[in-house]
Amino acid sequence: MVGSQVVDRKVDSVCPFCGVGCLITYNVRAGKIVSVDGRDGPANHGRLCVKGRFGYDYVHHEQRLTRPLIRKAGVPKDDGTAPRPQDWREVFREATWEEALELAAGKLRGLRDQYGPKSLAGFGSAKGSNEEAYLFQKLVRTGFRSNNVDHCTRLCHASSVAALLEGVGSGAVSNQVNDVENADLIIVIGSNPTANHPVAATWMKNAAKRGTKIVLADPRITDLGRHAWRVMQFKADTDVAMLNALIHAVIEEGLANETFVRERTANFEALRENVKGYSPEAMAPICGVPAQVLREVARAYATAKGAMILWGMGVSQHVHGTDNARCLIALASVAGQIGKPGSGLHPLRGQNNVQGASDAGLIPMMFPNYQRVDNAGAREWFQKFWNTPLDDRPGYTVVEIMHKALADDSDPHKIRGMYIMGENPAMSDPDLNHARHALASLEHLVVQDLFMTETAWLADVVLPASAWPEKTGTVSNTDRMVQLGKRAIDPPGDAKPDLWILQEMARRIGLDWNYEGEECGVAAIYDEMRQAMHAAIKGITWERLQRESSVTYPCLSEDDPGQPVVFTESFPTADGRVKLVPADIIPADERPDAQFPYVLITGRQLEHWHTGSMTRRAAVLDAIEPMATASMNGSDMQKLGLQPGDVVTVRSRRGEVAIHLRRDDGTPAGAVFIPFAYYEAAANLMTNPVLDPFGKIPEFKYCAVQVVPGGTP
Ligand code: SF4
């Protein structure tokens, strides 16, 4: 029984939204999910947030795609400049799977054969399973025959991963979230965990109640500020100035952990030399945090018995995102706050499986398990493993692929065809007018999804896929836990499991795959991926996951419980040491000026997930937050003569939205915050596509806008 409802079945799975990875049970009656319970998983201990608890009914929404669709002959692709048709039937016709797959794969194969492997690209999904991510990248690498494969990690933590791989030799977290309970102090920077990782935030709040000091460092004062010991509301874009000031104070005040620095770091002298000019007193006017607070925080962090740093996209989504993360690595290292329980680095991963999709090789420069494609040894291993020649050059990243779709016809690397599985770049990419134009310009676009997303509207073929509760598979959360979800219900109509679609596409592209077994051979695919991941998940067998649901990696053997804390003895770098990389201030690409005087900060909110394709079709979540709002500080609203609820037009050099206003005094004066989940006021119409040079991540957290009263939302 669930409340007064009798259920037919209870099926164990994992929440499909954020990277916390709460374990859940679906309660099913008459083939429908009627409620969700939290399970006693290692990341959640029975807790769920509003999305996990109430965000399940999107799977039963009347707008689910149930038949393959083919664009009608002669219907042009609208790149977003014309009003969207009321009904997809004006644009698409229904087709059989045979016809749709033949067209989808046949045209991609034809483009590859006519223009070469570089003419194709694929976006996989961090919302799919590890097995789907693994098969998708394998399809692109062996079927399209290039490394033009990427996914939304490029829009999320790519710069953090670039800095971590360079500095500590591994892109994953060093300590799990609930290790904050072993810390005396935690720094939460560029992250709003009560909205974006709500159950992770409960561990932080619990720790604070027991005496752990929380330092919240963010341009916006968010809810966690209520629990913080110190709030450092630094000016957006001044992360490096603030963090170098902390490093300076630790070193100058003699608080560096000399043993750790001597035995476990490299390049310390260069770092020390670099931060000499970054005293707290010199940086205070730049970053807006008083020098005394910077010194207080530096002292408390360096002298804590255990201290963790957790960060989000406020750190990563800048042109200096990699430098921001380099500074965090350096701060932890000089203080010796890494490599033991309660001391470490944790980039809070966004999507439920962004960690796993990256591990599985859904990135253009790496095979599974972060083996570089331009490393001859790694390539040779995968060539043998997959029995096919492989491209030796990294492929293009998400935003680069959009540029290449609009390249001149004479460009041999012009992208002409794409296969997009479960991502929505027509909402999630920066500078949407450009991105939508690029997608509309493709000669052939295949989209595999649950709904007619903004991207699917631009497709030639739409393949109706399965939602997470409709399939069995594994996902890997922010804590490096590989977790199993089991199929609870069947997909609606003619919609198919993604693993089935991928294998049908592969066969028609000319690949000879043979994965046998239940649920489209998911166990066999997992086992192949496990081999491709080498030691990392060697001890996590499919059978073990059936028994245990969740196992942490690295896990070297079947009786290894997994390692919740890593780097305890050495770092997986060439010399076993952390490489300290000095960073200097690089300004945001587009700063406010007289014409565009405000800073636009984009992000997420508690109730809606990313581009909103799922949560905006979940009744409870949509009822709580039914429409887009822009948040501004009360002082700015007064200056502009605005009241909460008024409509304003927010405009950048690239696009504009008309949107209702919400007062939020946690938003700094001079800035406006807009969540990117709403297609009717798409924040990314305005964002700047300029990239961090290392992680190739766009500067979503900073561009110049004007705010003008009025407009039609
Ligand atoms: Fe799901 Fe994340 Fe909420 Fe947990 S915290 S219930 S994983 S959205």
XYZ file of C-alpha atoms and ligand atoms in Angstrom:
721
model
C 0.000 0.000 0.000
C 1.131 3.569 -0.666
C -1.139 5.881 1.287
C -4.555 4.583 0.315
C -3.326 3.241 -3.027
C -2.764 -0.442 -3.617
C 0.259 -1.004 -5.832
C 0.957 -3.969 -8.097
C 4.711 -3.729 -8.009
C 7.553 -1.913 -6.352
C 10.640 -1.509 -8.526
C 14.003 -0.248 -7.346
C 15.738 2.437 -9.369
C 17.678 5.704 -9.176
C 16.313 9.251 -9.368
C 16.670 10.474 -12.970
C 17.419 14.113 -12.235
C 20.556 15.359 -10.503
C 23.998 13.927 -9.884
C 23.356 13.215 -6.210
C 21.936 9.870 -7.318
C 19.263 9.201 -4.711
C 18.047 5.611 -4.753
C 14.291 5.309 -5.166
C 11.473 2.811 -5.488
C 8.798 3.261 -8.142
C 5.337 2.210 -6.960
C 3.453 0.871 -9.978
C -0.250 0.234 -10.410
C -1.922 -0.862 -13.630
C 1.230 -0.141 -15.620
C 1.621 3.391 -14.277
C 3.899 4.926 -11.683
C 1.686 6.233 -8.906
C 4.314 7.398 -6.436
C 8.008 7.308 -5.573
C 9.676 6.430 -2.264
C 13.228 7.192 -1.230
C 15.381 4.124 -0.590
C 18.195 3.785 1.892
C 20.879 4.517 -0.691
C 24.404 5.560 0.255
C 23.894 9.044 -1.214
C 20.438 9.737 0.215
C 19.585 7.500 3.210
C 15.907 7.605 2.224
C 15.819 11.349 1.542
C 14.385 12.850 -1.656
C 13.846 16.381 -2.897
C 10.711 17.646 -4.604
C 11.916 16.549 -8.061
C 12.702 13.000 -6.975
C 9.490 12.690 -4.974
C 6.997 14.311 -7.344
C 8.711 14.670 -10.711
C 7.843 11.212 -12.086
C 4.622 11.736 -14.063
C 6.309 13.247 -17.127
C 6.605 9.633 -18.305
C 2.808 9.431 -18.638
C 2.385 12.869 -20.228
C 0.082 13.048 -23.222
C 2.824 14.684 -25.281
C 5.091 11.605 -25.176
C 6.231 10.632 -28.660
C 4.848 7.195 -29.482
C 5.594 6.728 -33.195
C 8.659 7.472 -35.355
C 8.250 10.742 -37.262
C 9.598 11.939 -40.600
C 9.634 15.572 -41.690
C 7.082 16.144 -44.434
C 8.504 16.873 -47.848
C 8.935 20.581 -48.484
C 8.346 21.742 -44.891
C 11.218 24.111 -44.114
C 13.118 23.995 -40.850
C 12.158 26.904 -38.665
C 15.263 28.129 -36.875
C 13.247 29.773 -34.128
C 12.513 33.036 -35.877
C 8.947 32.048 -36.850
C 6.133 31.065 -34.438
C 6.182 27.374 -33.639
C 3.266 25.398 -35.191
C 0.539 24.350 -32.776
C 0.789 20.699 -33.712
C 3.756 18.611 -34.829
C 1.486 17.027 -37.485
C 1.896 20.240 -39.492
C 5.598 19.407 -39.814
C 5.995 15.632 -39.457
C 4.209 12.482 -40.559
C 4.177 9.188 -38.709
C 6.276 6.345 -40.077
C 7.088 2.723 -39.355
C 10.286 1.966 -37.484
C 11.685 0.306 -40.586
C 11.121 3.379 -42.750
C 12.348 5.827 -40.104
C 15.503 3.865 -39.268
C 16.354 3.310 -42.939
C 16.068 7.028 -43.587
C 17.801 8.085 -40.349
C 20.812 5.794 -40.697
C 20.902 5.620 -44.494
C 21.263 9.373 -44.932
C 23.975 9.570 -42.248
C 25.846 6.743 -43.958
C 25.465 8.492 -47.311
C 26.871 11.777 -45.976
C 29.817 9.939 -44.415
C 30.566 8.171 -47.691
C 30.176 11.320 -49.786
C 31.901 13.905 -47.572
C 34.001 11.810 -45.180
C 33.807 10.928 -41.476
C 34.254 14.526 -40.325
C 30.956 15.505 -41.905
C 29.022 13.790 -39.103
C 28.716 14.374 -35.363
C 26.756 12.977 -32.456
C 25.534 14.267 -29.112
C 24.799 11.585 -26.544
C 23.146 12.222 -23.230
C 24.052 12.534 -19.574
C 20.456 11.550 -18.849
C 20.864 8.123 -20.398
C 22.518 5.088 -18.873
C 26.202 4.203 -18.928
C 25.436 1.448 -21.418
C 23.689 3.911 -23.758
C 26.562 6.389 -23.476
C 29.090 3.652 -24.168
C 27.218 2.363 -27.228
C 26.610 5.868 -28.567
C 30.285 6.858 -28.488
C 31.202 3.481 -29.968
C 28.719 4.038 -32.780
C 30.206 7.452 -33.588
C 33.834 6.275 -33.331
C 33.444 3.053 -35.262
C 30.429 3.867 -37.457
C 30.811 7.568 -38.261
C 34.598 6.942 -37.940
C 35.502 10.187 -36.178
C 35.694 11.506 -32.621
C 33.000 14.137 -33.186
C 31.027 12.985 -30.155
C 30.199 15.041 -27.102
C 27.465 15.730 -24.575
C 26.409 18.250 -21.990
C 29.476 17.797 -19.808
C 30.871 20.384 -22.231
C 28.323 22.845 -20.852
C 28.787 21.860 -17.253
C 32.104 20.766 -15.696
C 34.434 20.355 -18.693
C 36.745 23.039 -17.331
C 36.784 21.453 -13.863
C 37.654 18.107 -15.448
C 40.406 19.713 -17.559
C 41.989 21.216 -14.433
C 41.563 18.042 -12.383
C 43.056 15.777 -15.055
C 45.987 18.158 -15.397
C 46.448 18.679 -11.653
C 45.524 15.475 -9.842
C 45.276 13.052 -12.772
C 41.592 12.193 -12.344
C 38.439 14.117 -13.275
C 36.226 12.623 -10.579
C 35.673 13.718 -6.995
C 38.243 12.864 -4.322
C 35.700 12.493 -1.505
C 31.982 11.795 -1.436
C 29.444 14.436 -0.439
C 28.531 12.895 2.901
C 32.205 13.107 3.891
C 31.397 16.725 4.818
C 30.356 15.160 8.130
C 34.061 14.466 8.769
C 35.108 18.015 7.909
C 35.552 20.927 10.290
C 35.044 23.372 7.469
C 33.594 23.256 3.978
C 33.856 25.828 1.248
C 30.908 25.799 -1.141
C 31.764 27.952 -4.138
C 29.800 28.744 -7.301
C 27.093 26.316 -6.283
C 23.526 26.583 -5.042
C 23.108 23.094 -3.607
C 19.750 23.599 -1.899
C 18.282 24.163 -5.384
C 20.524 22.044 -7.570
C 21.708 19.177 -5.343
C 19.095 19.366 -2.602
C 19.810 16.075 -0.852
C 23.549 16.806 -0.946
C 22.709 20.115 0.736
C 21.045 18.226 3.600
C 24.406 16.590 4.413
C 25.984 20.035 4.517
C 23.245 21.441 6.736
C 23.450 18.430 9.052
C 27.199 18.959 9.322
C 26.678 22.647 10.105
C 24.304 21.712 12.927
C 27.049 19.581 14.432
C 29.526 22.440 14.259
C 31.120 22.263 10.801
C 31.803 25.746 9.490
C 30.312 26.442 6.074
C 31.882 29.139 3.910
C 29.591 30.121 1.055
C 31.483 31.869 -1.744
C 29.215 33.067 -4.532
C 28.150 36.251 -6.304
C 24.580 35.309 -5.289
C 23.694 34.766 -1.635
C 21.614 31.628 -1.866
C 19.721 29.627 0.741
C 22.810 27.891 2.108
C 23.943 31.329 3.287
C 21.527 30.931 6.215
C 23.685 28.081 7.481
C 27.046 29.627 6.688
C 29.753 30.721 9.111
C 31.039 33.214 6.537
C 29.537 34.386 3.252
C 31.956 35.704 0.678
C 29.757 37.465 -1.880
C 32.441 38.102 -4.451
C 31.900 40.081 -7.626
C 30.944 37.790 -10.489
C 34.029 37.039 -12.574
C 36.626 37.640 -9.847
C 37.105 34.025 -8.713
C 40.828 33.942 -9.499
C 41.488 37.168 -7.589
C 39.656 35.873 -4.517
C 41.147 32.372 -4.597
C 44.690 33.586 -5.192
C 44.219 35.894 -2.189
C 43.330 32.864 -0.048
C 46.385 30.951 -1.319
C 48.552 34.029 -0.702
C 47.299 34.303 2.880
C 47.867 30.603 3.598
C 51.461 30.774 2.359
C 52.341 34.215 3.712
C 50.992 33.480 7.190
C 53.064 30.299 7.389
C 50.018 28.022 7.300
C 50.985 25.912 4.294
C 51.270 22.205 5.044
C 54.996 21.918 4.429
C 55.133 18.143 4.557
C 52.333 17.761 2.039
C 53.810 20.448 -0.219
C 57.257 18.861 -0.100
C 56.209 15.255 -0.547
C 53.106 15.428 -2.696
C 53.107 18.529 -4.891
C 55.057 19.801 -7.899
C 55.599 23.397 -9.035
C 55.036 24.989 -5.632
C 57.686 27.689 -6.134
C 56.008 28.915 -9.310
C 52.673 29.058 -7.491
C 54.194 30.931 -4.546
C 55.852 33.410 -6.859
C 52.613 33.944 -8.769
C 50.406 34.646 -5.747
C 52.852 37.163 -4.240
C 50.983 39.970 -5.953
C 47.579 38.731 -4.778
C 47.478 39.791 -1.131
C 43.997 39.921 0.434
C 44.436 43.655 0.870
C 45.189 44.136 -2.841
C 42.417 41.786 -3.986
C 39.642 42.998 -1.661
C 38.653 45.967 -3.859
C 38.715 43.720 -6.925
C 36.674 40.800 -5.604
C 34.540 42.743 -3.154
C 35.311 40.550 -0.128
C 36.939 42.402 2.804
C 40.608 41.492 3.346
C 39.899 40.568 6.947
C 37.296 37.984 5.836
C 39.666 36.572 3.226
C 42.348 36.114 5.867
C 39.887 34.646 8.382
C 38.673 32.079 5.862
C 42.220 31.237 4.736
C 43.293 30.635 8.355
C 40.241 28.553 9.219
C 40.597 26.462 6.050
C 44.327 25.827 6.457
C 44.128 24.972 10.155
C 40.992 22.803 10.031
C 41.558 19.127 10.868
C 39.560 18.325 7.760
C 38.255 20.706 5.078
C 36.447 20.092 1.827
C 35.779 22.280 -1.190
C 32.601 21.638 -3.178
C 31.911 23.607 -6.318
C 29.404 24.001 -9.100
C 29.019 25.702 -12.410
C 29.585 29.138 -10.976
C 33.230 28.063 -11.039
C 33.292 26.197 -14.329
C 31.137 28.250 -16.741
C 33.578 31.069 -17.396
C 36.299 31.754 -19.932
C 38.572 31.289 -16.914
C 36.735 28.192 -15.640
C 39.823 25.986 -15.852
C 41.870 28.640 -14.036
C 39.213 28.840 -11.322
C 39.459 25.084 -10.761
C 43.278 25.223 -10.874
C 43.133 27.721 -8.001
C 40.861 25.408 -5.976
C 43.273 22.504 -6.514
C 46.195 24.717 -5.501
C 44.415 25.996 -2.384
C 43.593 22.459 -1.227
C 47.137 21.311 -1.945
C 49.081 24.056 -0.183
C 46.888 23.516 2.863
C 47.238 19.729 2.603
C 43.447 19.413 2.584
C 43.188 16.504 0.184
C 43.790 12.778 0.382
C 42.151 11.909 3.695
C 38.610 11.574 5.076
C 36.948 14.957 5.467
C 39.520 16.665 3.215
C 39.116 16.851 -0.507
C 37.753 18.313 -3.708
C 34.242 17.724 -5.003
C 32.922 19.250 -8.245
C 29.188 18.607 -7.800
C 28.160 16.926 -11.053
C 24.922 18.218 -12.546
C 22.988 15.578 -14.474
C 22.269 12.165 -13.013
C 24.812 10.485 -15.294
C 27.219 13.162 -16.437
C 29.968 11.395 -14.493
C 29.171 8.022 -16.052
C 28.714 9.355 -19.590
C 32.136 11.009 -19.377
C 33.691 7.860 -17.892
C 32.177 5.870 -20.782
C 33.943 8.026 -23.373
C 31.154 10.325 -24.535
C 33.704 13.091 -25.095
C 35.650 14.005 -28.214
C 39.191 13.735 -26.898
C 38.928 10.560 -24.796
C 38.042 6.922 -25.203
C 36.350 5.248 -22.196
C 38.128 5.796 -18.889
C 39.792 9.019 -20.106
C 42.251 7.334 -22.502
C 43.265 10.071 -24.914
C 42.422 9.400 -28.559
C 45.770 10.879 -29.604
C 47.669 8.460 -27.361
C 48.943 5.770 -29.733
C 48.912 3.046 -27.084
C 45.349 3.737 -26.010
C 44.163 3.931 -29.606
C 45.839 0.669 -30.473
C 44.146 -1.028 -27.526
C 40.694 0.188 -28.603
C 41.353 -0.637 -32.247
C 41.931 -4.237 -31.209
C 39.052 -4.220 -28.738
C 36.563 -2.880 -31.278
C 38.281 -4.525 -34.230
C 38.287 -1.395 -36.370
C 40.645 1.498 -37.257
C 40.074 4.653 -35.182
C 40.602 8.366 -35.784
C 43.706 9.661 -34.003
C 42.604 13.277 -33.653
C 40.253 14.692 -30.999
C 36.836 15.578 -32.370
C 34.973 18.851 -32.107
C 33.190 19.865 -28.909
C 29.526 20.901 -28.546
C 29.844 24.567 -29.460
C 32.542 23.908 -32.063
C 30.184 21.441 -33.774
C 27.564 24.187 -34.051
C 30.135 26.470 -35.675
C 31.172 23.686 -38.041
C 27.554 23.133 -39.059
C 27.602 26.676 -40.415
C 31.029 26.388 -42.041
C 31.540 27.203 -45.671
C 30.840 24.379 -48.134
C 34.515 24.277 -49.003
C 35.496 23.381 -45.415
C 36.397 19.677 -45.406
C 35.307 19.504 -41.757
C 31.883 21.058 -42.308
C 29.301 19.124 -40.245
C 26.401 18.080 -42.455
C 24.614 15.407 -40.454
C 23.989 14.801 -36.752
C 22.535 12.155 -34.485
C 21.320 13.584 -31.167
C 20.198 11.208 -28.436
C 18.413 12.765 -25.455
C 19.944 16.223 -25.540
C 18.327 19.532 -26.343
C 20.988 21.894 -27.697
C 18.312 24.167 -29.166
C 17.729 25.165 -25.521
C 20.974 24.352 -23.735
C 23.597 25.856 -26.047
C 24.765 29.451 -25.704
C 23.596 32.063 -28.232
C 20.539 30.047 -29.227
C 19.781 31.978 -32.377
C 23.133 30.807 -33.696
C 22.723 27.245 -32.384
C 19.200 26.861 -33.786
C 20.314 28.257 -37.106
C 23.166 25.740 -37.133
C 20.860 22.806 -36.368
C 18.368 23.981 -38.988
C 21.181 24.182 -41.544
C 22.147 20.518 -41.281
C 21.400 18.381 -44.292
C 20.228 15.613 -41.995
C 19.341 15.648 -38.288
C 18.178 12.595 -36.357
C 16.776 13.228 -32.875
C 15.978 10.465 -30.396
C 13.921 11.702 -27.455
C 10.784 11.463 -25.320
C 9.092 14.662 -26.429
C 8.997 17.085 -29.322
C 11.815 19.146 -27.826
C 13.028 22.402 -29.322
C 15.767 20.350 -31.001
C 13.353 17.705 -32.300
C 11.366 20.441 -34.077
C 14.444 20.905 -36.285
C 14.916 17.208 -37.077
C 14.454 15.257 -40.281
C 13.701 12.067 -38.383
C 12.452 11.806 -34.790
C 12.832 8.480 -33.004
C 10.565 7.977 -29.942
C 12.675 6.721 -27.053
C 12.199 5.369 -23.543
C 12.141 7.260 -20.275
C 14.391 6.145 -17.437
C 11.720 4.092 -15.579
C 11.077 2.201 -18.828
C 14.497 0.587 -19.037
C 17.194 -1.197 -17.058
C 20.681 0.256 -16.827
C 23.372 1.811 -14.690
C 24.237 5.428 -13.936
C 27.208 6.887 -12.038
C 26.617 9.719 -9.624
C 28.730 12.613 -8.453
C 30.175 10.384 -5.698
C 31.593 7.810 -8.164
C 28.852 5.329 -7.280
C 27.741 3.024 -10.100
C 24.032 2.442 -9.440
C 21.459 0.140 -11.023
C 17.954 1.129 -12.114
C 15.459 -1.521 -13.136
C 12.638 -1.249 -15.649
C 9.408 -0.420 -13.838
C 6.984 0.147 -16.727
C 6.811 -0.275 -20.498
C 7.307 2.567 -22.959
C 4.116 3.988 -24.471
C 2.875 3.071 -27.949
C 5.665 2.254 -30.358
C 8.406 4.017 -28.379
C 11.474 1.794 -27.996
C 14.370 1.367 -25.563
C 17.350 3.505 -26.553
C 19.629 0.457 -26.592
C 17.370 -1.131 -29.193
C 17.351 2.031 -31.317
C 21.137 2.394 -31.080
C 21.706 -1.177 -32.210
C 19.263 -0.810 -35.109
C 20.978 2.418 -36.179
C 24.402 0.779 -35.890
C 23.342 -2.176 -38.040
C 22.106 0.126 -40.786
C 25.279 2.206 -40.631
C 27.193 -0.974 -41.326
C 28.325 -2.168 -37.891
C 28.202 -5.792 -36.910
C 27.146 -5.722 -33.272
C 25.762 -8.651 -31.396
C 24.650 -8.044 -27.831
C 22.428 -10.832 -26.647
C 20.287 -11.165 -23.554
C 17.328 -9.563 -21.817
C 16.609 -5.845 -22.033
C 18.429 -5.399 -25.363
C 21.566 -7.094 -24.082
C 22.202 -4.513 -21.373
C 24.253 -6.891 -19.206
C 26.501 -7.817 -22.147
C 26.989 -4.152 -23.023
C 27.813 -3.330 -19.402
C 30.325 -6.154 -19.339
C 32.038 -4.882 -22.503
C 32.138 -1.365 -21.052
C 33.621 -2.770 -17.827
C 36.471 -4.275 -19.840
C 36.982 -0.974 -21.687
C 37.192 0.854 -18.355
C 40.103 -1.362 -17.296
C 40.682 -1.420 -13.547
C 38.303 1.387 -12.549
C 35.122 -0.688 -12.267
C 36.668 -4.138 -12.566
C 35.108 -5.326 -9.324
C 31.625 -4.029 -10.135
C 30.026 -6.922 -11.990
C 26.478 -6.898 -13.309
C 25.611 -9.641 -10.825
C 27.029 -7.613 -7.961
C 24.928 -4.615 -8.946
C 21.801 -6.822 -8.869
C 22.635 -7.612 -5.238
C 24.023 -4.321 -3.990
C 22.351 -1.649 -6.224
C 25.232 0.778 -5.678
C 29.017 0.284 -5.612
C 31.671 3.002 -5.427
C 34.642 3.019 -7.789
C 37.636 2.664 -8.001
C 36.744 -0.941 -7.263
C 39.484 -3.347 -8.172
C 37.989 -6.729 -7.299
C 34.652 -8.272 -6.490
C 35.356 -8.195 -2.757
C 36.614 -4.584 -2.863
C 33.994 -2.358 -1.181
C 35.171 0.556 -3.359
C 37.217 3.583 -2.359
C 35.161 6.537 -1.060
C 38.330 8.611 -0.510
C 41.094 8.591 -3.123
C 44.595 10.074 -3.417
C 45.406 8.892 0.098
C 48.919 7.744 -0.874
C 49.621 9.351 -4.240
C 47.969 11.008 -7.207
C 47.408 9.231 -10.538
C 49.746 11.675 -12.303
C 53.009 10.794 -14.051
C 55.112 11.560 -10.932
C 52.413 10.781 -8.352
C 52.269 14.443 -7.253
C 49.678 17.210 -7.636
C 50.737 19.595 -10.347
C 50.181 23.147 -9.096
C 49.285 25.465 -11.957
C 49.458 29.210 -11.282
C 46.597 31.285 -12.674
C 46.225 34.985 -13.324
C 43.149 37.149 -13.726
C 41.464 36.901 -17.114
C 38.404 39.151 -17.389
C 35.032 37.946 -18.630
C 34.721 38.181 -22.377
C 31.871 40.678 -22.341
C 31.762 43.154 -19.485
C 28.914 45.583 -18.761
C 29.060 48.988 -20.411
C 26.824 52.018 -20.822
C 24.607 50.278 -23.378
C 24.400 46.883 -21.632
C 24.924 47.779 -17.961
C 23.826 44.561 -16.199
C 25.418 41.133 -15.856
C 23.267 38.143 -16.816
C 23.819 35.052 -14.652
C 22.015 31.894 -15.775
C 21.395 28.741 -13.793
C 18.833 26.306 -12.459
C 16.096 26.367 -9.879
C 14.818 23.731 -7.466
C 11.709 22.598 -9.314
C 12.906 22.481 -12.917
C 15.585 20.445 -14.472
C 17.843 21.812 -17.189
C 15.876 22.559 -20.378
C 12.598 21.637 -18.698
C 11.584 18.905 -21.146
C 10.772 16.520 -18.258
C 10.000 18.650 -15.211
C 7.791 21.119 -17.014
C 5.640 18.118 -17.886
C 5.501 16.959 -14.255
C 2.238 18.251 -12.783
C 3.371 19.119 -9.255
C 6.605 20.775 -10.345
C 4.888 22.770 -13.066
C 2.222 23.883 -10.604
C 4.854 25.215 -8.183
C 6.932 27.038 -10.834
C 4.758 27.472 -13.929
C 6.600 30.298 -15.668
C 9.934 31.939 -16.166
C 11.034 34.743 -13.895
C 14.076 36.983 -13.726
C 15.513 37.731 -10.281
C 16.878 41.161 -9.413
C 18.068 42.927 -6.315
C 15.522 45.307 -4.725
C 17.895 48.258 -5.094
C 18.074 47.785 -8.864
C 14.307 47.396 -9.089
C 13.823 50.630 -7.191
C 16.278 52.387 -9.480
C 14.318 51.195 -12.520
C 10.923 51.876 -10.916
C 9.942 48.198 -11.028
C 7.791 46.016 -8.791
C 7.806 42.222 -8.379
C 5.618 40.743 -11.122
C 6.343 43.526 -13.611
C 7.419 42.498 -17.088
C 10.849 43.509 -18.299
C 12.745 42.895 -21.499
C 16.230 41.554 -20.893
C 18.414 42.008 -23.950
C 21.994 41.149 -24.858
C 23.868 41.698 -28.100
C 22.587 38.283 -29.276
C 18.980 38.033 -28.220
C 16.252 39.045 -25.793
C 13.399 37.727 -23.668
C 10.373 39.371 -22.087
C 9.955 38.005 -18.588
C 8.246 38.620 -15.246
C 10.369 40.010 -12.466
C 11.022 38.500 -9.038
C 12.740 40.360 -6.221
C 15.703 38.511 -4.760
C 18.103 40.499 -2.640
C 20.564 37.590 -2.787
C 21.142 38.515 -6.424
C 23.878 41.156 -6.405
C 23.098 44.700 -7.480
C 23.993 45.099 -11.129
C 23.037 41.558 -12.070
C 19.975 39.644 -13.216
C 19.508 35.895 -12.754
C 17.402 33.815 -15.175
C 16.918 30.015 -15.092
C 17.412 28.367 -18.479
C 14.527 25.848 -18.283
C 11.847 27.906 -20.039
C 11.517 27.812 -23.827
C 9.171 30.818 -23.825
C 11.874 32.974 -22.199
C 15.001 31.055 -23.148
C 17.894 32.561 -21.203
C 20.392 31.134 -23.653
C 19.136 33.403 -26.405
C 21.315 35.978 -24.675
C 24.357 34.023 -23.434
C 27.840 34.422 -24.858
C 29.266 31.431 -26.804
C 32.880 32.344 -26.073
C 34.787 29.339 -24.720
C 37.246 28.557 -21.949
C 40.329 27.612 -24.002
C 41.036 24.386 -22.088
C 37.642 22.916 -21.211
C 35.869 24.485 -24.229
C 32.967 25.423 -21.960
C 30.898 28.533 -22.770
C 30.688 31.536 -20.456
C 27.101 30.935 -19.302
C 27.667 32.763 -16.044
C 28.547 36.159 -17.401
C 27.433 38.402 -20.247
C 26.299 42.000 -20.534
C 22.588 42.794 -20.822
C 20.201 45.697 -20.577
C 16.978 45.514 -18.549
C 14.121 47.592 -19.920
C 10.622 47.869 -18.397
C 7.863 46.341 -20.539
C 7.574 43.658 -23.189
C 5.238 40.802 -24.055
C 6.098 37.514 -22.330
Fe 16.775 13.372 -7.381
Fe 18.844 14.968 -6.969
Fe 16.555 15.395 -5.718
Fe 18.046 13.297 -5.074
S 18.592 15.437 -4.805
S 15.837 13.327 -5.345
S 18.904 12.742 -7.089
S 16.911 15.533 -7.927
